[in-house]
mmCIF file of C-alpha atoms and ligand atoms in Angstrom:
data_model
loop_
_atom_site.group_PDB
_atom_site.id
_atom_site.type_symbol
_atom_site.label_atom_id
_atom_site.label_comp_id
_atom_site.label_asym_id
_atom_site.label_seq_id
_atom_site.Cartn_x
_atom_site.Cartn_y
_atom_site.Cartn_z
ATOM 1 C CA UNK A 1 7.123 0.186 35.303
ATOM 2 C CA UNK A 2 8.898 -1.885 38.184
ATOM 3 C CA UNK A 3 8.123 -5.343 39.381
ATOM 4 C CA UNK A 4 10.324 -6.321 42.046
ATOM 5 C CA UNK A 5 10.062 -10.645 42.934
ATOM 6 C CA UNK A 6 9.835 -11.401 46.740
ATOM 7 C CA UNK A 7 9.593 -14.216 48.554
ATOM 8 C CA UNK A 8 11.443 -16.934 49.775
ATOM 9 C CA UNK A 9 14.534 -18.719 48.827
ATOM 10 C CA UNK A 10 13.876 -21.225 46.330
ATOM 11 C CA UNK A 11 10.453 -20.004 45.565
ATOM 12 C CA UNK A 12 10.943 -19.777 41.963
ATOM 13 C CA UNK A 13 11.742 -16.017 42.119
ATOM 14 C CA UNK A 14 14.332 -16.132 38.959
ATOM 15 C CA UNK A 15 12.743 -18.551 37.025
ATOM 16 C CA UNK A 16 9.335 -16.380 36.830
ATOM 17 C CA UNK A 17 10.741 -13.628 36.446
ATOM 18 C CA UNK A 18 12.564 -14.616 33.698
ATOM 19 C CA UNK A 19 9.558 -15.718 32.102
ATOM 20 C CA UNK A 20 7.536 -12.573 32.795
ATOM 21 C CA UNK A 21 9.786 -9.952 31.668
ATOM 22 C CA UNK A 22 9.863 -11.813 28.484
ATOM 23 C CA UNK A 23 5.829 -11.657 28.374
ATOM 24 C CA UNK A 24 6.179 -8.041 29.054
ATOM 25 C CA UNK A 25 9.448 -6.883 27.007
ATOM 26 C CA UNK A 26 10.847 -5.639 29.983
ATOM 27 C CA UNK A 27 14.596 -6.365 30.927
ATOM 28 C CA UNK A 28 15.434 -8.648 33.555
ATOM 29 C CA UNK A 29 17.519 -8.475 36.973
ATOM 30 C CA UNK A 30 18.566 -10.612 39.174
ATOM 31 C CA UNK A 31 19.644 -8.974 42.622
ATOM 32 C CA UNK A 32 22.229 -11.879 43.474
ATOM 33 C CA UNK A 33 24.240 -11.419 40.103
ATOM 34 C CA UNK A 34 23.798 -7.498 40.062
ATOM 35 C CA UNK A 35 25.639 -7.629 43.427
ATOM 36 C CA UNK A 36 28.280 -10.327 42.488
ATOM 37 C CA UNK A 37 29.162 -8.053 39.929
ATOM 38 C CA UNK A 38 29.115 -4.541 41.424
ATOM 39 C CA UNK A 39 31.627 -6.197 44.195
ATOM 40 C CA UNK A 40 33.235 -8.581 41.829
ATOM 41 C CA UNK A 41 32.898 -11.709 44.258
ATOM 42 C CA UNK A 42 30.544 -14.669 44.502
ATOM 43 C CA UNK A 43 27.420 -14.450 47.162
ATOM 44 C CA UNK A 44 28.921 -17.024 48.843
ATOM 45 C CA UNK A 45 32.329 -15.281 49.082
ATOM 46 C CA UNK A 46 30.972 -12.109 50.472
ATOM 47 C CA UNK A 47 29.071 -14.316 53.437
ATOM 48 C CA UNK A 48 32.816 -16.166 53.904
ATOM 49 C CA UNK A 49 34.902 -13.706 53.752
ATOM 50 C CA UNK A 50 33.157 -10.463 55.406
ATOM 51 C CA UNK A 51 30.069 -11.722 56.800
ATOM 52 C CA UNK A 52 25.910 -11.693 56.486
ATOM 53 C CA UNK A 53 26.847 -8.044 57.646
ATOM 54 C CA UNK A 54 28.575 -6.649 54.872
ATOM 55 C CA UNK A 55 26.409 -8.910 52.044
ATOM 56 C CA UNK A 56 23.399 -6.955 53.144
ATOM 57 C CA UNK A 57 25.273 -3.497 52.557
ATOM 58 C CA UNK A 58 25.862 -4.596 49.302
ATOM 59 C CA UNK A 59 22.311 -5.601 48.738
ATOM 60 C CA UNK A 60 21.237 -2.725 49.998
ATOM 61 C CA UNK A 61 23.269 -0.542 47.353
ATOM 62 C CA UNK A 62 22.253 -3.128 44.398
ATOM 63 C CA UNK A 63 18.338 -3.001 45.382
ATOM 64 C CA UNK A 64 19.289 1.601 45.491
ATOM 65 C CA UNK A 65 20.404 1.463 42.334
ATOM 66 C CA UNK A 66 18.148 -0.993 40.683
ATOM 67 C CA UNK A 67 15.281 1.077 42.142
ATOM 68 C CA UNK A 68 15.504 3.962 39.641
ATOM 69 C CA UNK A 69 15.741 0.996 36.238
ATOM 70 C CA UNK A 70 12.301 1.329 34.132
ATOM 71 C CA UNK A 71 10.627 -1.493 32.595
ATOM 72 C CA UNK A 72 12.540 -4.315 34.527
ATOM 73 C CA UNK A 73 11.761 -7.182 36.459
ATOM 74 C CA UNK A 74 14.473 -7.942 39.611
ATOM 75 C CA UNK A 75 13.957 -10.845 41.306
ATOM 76 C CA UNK A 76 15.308 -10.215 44.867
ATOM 77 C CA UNK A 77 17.244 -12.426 47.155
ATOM 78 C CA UNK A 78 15.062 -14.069 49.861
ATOM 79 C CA UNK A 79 16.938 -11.643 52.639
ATOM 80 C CA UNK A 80 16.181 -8.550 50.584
ATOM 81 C CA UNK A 81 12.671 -7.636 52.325
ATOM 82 C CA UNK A 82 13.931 -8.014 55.470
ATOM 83 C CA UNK A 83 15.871 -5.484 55.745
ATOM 84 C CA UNK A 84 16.745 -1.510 55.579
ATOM 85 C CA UNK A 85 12.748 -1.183 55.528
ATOM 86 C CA UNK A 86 13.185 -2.264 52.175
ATOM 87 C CA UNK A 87 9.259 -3.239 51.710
ATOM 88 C CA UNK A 88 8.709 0.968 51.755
ATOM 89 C CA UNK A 89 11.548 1.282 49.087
ATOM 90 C CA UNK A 90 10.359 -0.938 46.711
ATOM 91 C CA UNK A 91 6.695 -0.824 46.894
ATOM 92 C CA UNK A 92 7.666 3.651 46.606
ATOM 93 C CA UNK A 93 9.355 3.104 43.634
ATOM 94 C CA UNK A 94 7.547 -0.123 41.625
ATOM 95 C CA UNK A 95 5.060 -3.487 42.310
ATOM 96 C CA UNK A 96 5.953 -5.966 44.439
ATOM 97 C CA UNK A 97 4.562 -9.738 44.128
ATOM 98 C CA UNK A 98 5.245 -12.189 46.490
ATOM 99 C CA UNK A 99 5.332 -15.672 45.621
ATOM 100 C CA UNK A 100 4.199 -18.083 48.536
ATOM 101 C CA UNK A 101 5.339 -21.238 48.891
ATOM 102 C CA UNK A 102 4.840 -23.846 51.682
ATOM 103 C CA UNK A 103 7.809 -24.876 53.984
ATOM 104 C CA UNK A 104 7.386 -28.477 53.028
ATOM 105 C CA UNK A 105 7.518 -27.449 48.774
ATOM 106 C CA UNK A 106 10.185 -25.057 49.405
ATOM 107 C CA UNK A 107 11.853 -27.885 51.864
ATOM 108 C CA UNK A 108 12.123 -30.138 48.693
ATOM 109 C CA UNK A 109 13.134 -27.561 46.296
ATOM 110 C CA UNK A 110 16.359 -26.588 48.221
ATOM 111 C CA UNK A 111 17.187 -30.286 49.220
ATOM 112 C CA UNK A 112 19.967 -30.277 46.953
ATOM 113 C CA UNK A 113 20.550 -26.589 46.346
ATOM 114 C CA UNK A 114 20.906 -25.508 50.065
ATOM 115 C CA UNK A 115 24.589 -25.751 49.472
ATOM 116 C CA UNK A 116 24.795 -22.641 47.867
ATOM 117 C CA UNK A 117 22.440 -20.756 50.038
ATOM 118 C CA UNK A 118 25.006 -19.688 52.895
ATOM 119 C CA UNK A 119 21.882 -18.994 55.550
ATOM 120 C CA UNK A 120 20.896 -22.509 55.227
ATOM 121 C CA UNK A 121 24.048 -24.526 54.250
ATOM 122 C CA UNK A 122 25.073 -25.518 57.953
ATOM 123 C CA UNK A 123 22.005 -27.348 58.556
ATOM 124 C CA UNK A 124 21.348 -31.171 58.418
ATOM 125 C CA UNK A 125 18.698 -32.797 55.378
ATOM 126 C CA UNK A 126 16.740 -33.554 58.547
ATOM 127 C CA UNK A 127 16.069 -30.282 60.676
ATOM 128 C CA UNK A 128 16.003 -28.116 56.731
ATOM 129 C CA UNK A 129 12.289 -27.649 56.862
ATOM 130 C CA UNK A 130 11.869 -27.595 60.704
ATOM 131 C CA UNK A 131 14.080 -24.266 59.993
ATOM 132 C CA UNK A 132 12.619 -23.138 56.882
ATOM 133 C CA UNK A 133 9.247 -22.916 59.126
ATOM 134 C CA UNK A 134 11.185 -20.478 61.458
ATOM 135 C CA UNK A 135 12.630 -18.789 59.326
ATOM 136 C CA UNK A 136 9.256 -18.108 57.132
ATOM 137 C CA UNK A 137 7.639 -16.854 60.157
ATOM 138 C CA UNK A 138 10.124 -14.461 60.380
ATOM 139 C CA UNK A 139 10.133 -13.301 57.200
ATOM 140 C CA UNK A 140 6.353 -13.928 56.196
ATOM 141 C CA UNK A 141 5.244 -10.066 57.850
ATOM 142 C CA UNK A 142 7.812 -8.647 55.583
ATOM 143 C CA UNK A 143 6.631 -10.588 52.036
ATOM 144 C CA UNK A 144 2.969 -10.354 53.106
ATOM 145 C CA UNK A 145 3.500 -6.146 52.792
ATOM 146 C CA UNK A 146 3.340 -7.209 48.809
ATOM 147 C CA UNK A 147 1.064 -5.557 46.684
ATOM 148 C CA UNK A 148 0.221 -8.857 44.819
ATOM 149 C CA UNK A 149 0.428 -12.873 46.264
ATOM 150 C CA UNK A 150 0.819 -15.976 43.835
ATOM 151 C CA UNK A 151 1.110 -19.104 44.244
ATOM 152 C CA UNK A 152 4.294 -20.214 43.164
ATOM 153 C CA UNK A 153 3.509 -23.927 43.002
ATOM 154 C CA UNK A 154 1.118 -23.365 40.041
ATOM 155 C CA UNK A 155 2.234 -19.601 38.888
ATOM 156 C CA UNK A 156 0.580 -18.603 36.298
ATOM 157 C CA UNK A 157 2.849 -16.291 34.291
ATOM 158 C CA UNK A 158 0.177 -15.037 31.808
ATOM 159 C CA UNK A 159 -2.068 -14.229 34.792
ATOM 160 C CA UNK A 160 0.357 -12.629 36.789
ATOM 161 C CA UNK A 161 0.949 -10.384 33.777
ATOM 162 C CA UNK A 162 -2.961 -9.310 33.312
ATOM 163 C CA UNK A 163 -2.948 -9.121 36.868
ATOM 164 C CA UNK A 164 -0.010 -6.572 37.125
ATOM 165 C CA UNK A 165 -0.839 -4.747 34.363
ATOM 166 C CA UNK A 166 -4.674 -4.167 35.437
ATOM 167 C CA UNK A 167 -2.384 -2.942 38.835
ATOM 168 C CA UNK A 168 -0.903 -0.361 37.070
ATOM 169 C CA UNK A 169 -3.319 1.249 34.716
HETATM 170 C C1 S3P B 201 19.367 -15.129 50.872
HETATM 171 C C2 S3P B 201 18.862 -15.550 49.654
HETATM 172 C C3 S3P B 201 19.703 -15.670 48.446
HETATM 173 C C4 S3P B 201 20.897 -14.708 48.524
HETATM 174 C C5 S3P B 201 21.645 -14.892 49.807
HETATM 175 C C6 S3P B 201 20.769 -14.663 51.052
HETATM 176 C C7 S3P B 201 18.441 -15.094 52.040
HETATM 177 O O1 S3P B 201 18.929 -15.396 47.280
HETATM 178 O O2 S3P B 201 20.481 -13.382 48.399
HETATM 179 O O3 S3P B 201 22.165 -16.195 49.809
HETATM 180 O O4 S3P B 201 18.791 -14.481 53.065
HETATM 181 O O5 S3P B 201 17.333 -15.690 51.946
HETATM 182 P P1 S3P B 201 17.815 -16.426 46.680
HETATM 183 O O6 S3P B 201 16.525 -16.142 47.377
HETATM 184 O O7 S3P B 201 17.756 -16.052 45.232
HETATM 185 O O8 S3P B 201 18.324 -17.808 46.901
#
């Protein structure tokens, strides 16, 4: 089985995931560091140096070849659904759960960590969840095509495992 993570930036995507493939024994990817080390450079560096452009290439090779792992759990990057109709690819080849969070939580969350985001690091404390709203409703259509929703403010891991597993069989 295949769980992919979805959902916004700073949603909690890494940190659940973590937690869930250890529920499940299943091994555990993270899309930012598979593609940091198929190209050998930071996220950061890739948006820098070549561009939002090229990035998503590379994301869309990583999220290829993690599509064929079995028993994993990838959490994506918050771009990743966005793109390259890759809702159809993932929810072909495994489960996707979104994990919702409000502007205002996420707002907070990536205060301090918008830094190393590069689609939000240009923009001021003050306008951050202003543009975390329009970004959201951008993005929203494409994380709502999950085949499960949690809230990530209280995620329940131990749920989310019954819930995927009752999915499945
Ligand atoms: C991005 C989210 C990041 C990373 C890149 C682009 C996005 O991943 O893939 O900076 O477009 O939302 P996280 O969601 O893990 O921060």
């Amino acid at each position: 089985m295949l769980i992919y993570l979805i959902g916004f930036m700073g949603s909690g995507k890494s940190t659940i995931g973590q937690k869930l493939s250890r529920k499940l024994g299943f091994t555990f990817v993270d899309l930012d560091s598979e593609i940091e080390s198929r190209t050998g450079m930071a996220v950061q560096e890739l948006f820098d140096r070549h561009g939002e452009e090229f990035f998503r290439e590379q994301e869309h090779r990583a999220l290829n070849a993690v599509a064929g792992l079995k028993d994993a759990v990838v959490a994506t990057g918050g771009g990743t659904p966005c793109y390259f109709d890759h809702m159809t690819l993932m929810n072909d080849t495994g489960m996707t759960v979104y994990i919702r969070m409000p502007a205002a939580a996420l707002a907070r969350r990536l205060a301090d960590a918008r830094t190393r985001r590069p689609v939000l690091a240009g923009i001021p404390g003050d306008r951050l969840e202003e543009e975390i709203v329009k970004l959201l409703s951008v993005r929203e259509p494409f994380y709502r095509r999950a085949g499960i929703t949690v809230d990530g403010i209280n995620a329940d891991v131990d749920k989310l495992a019954t819930m995927i597993l009752g999915k499945n069989g």
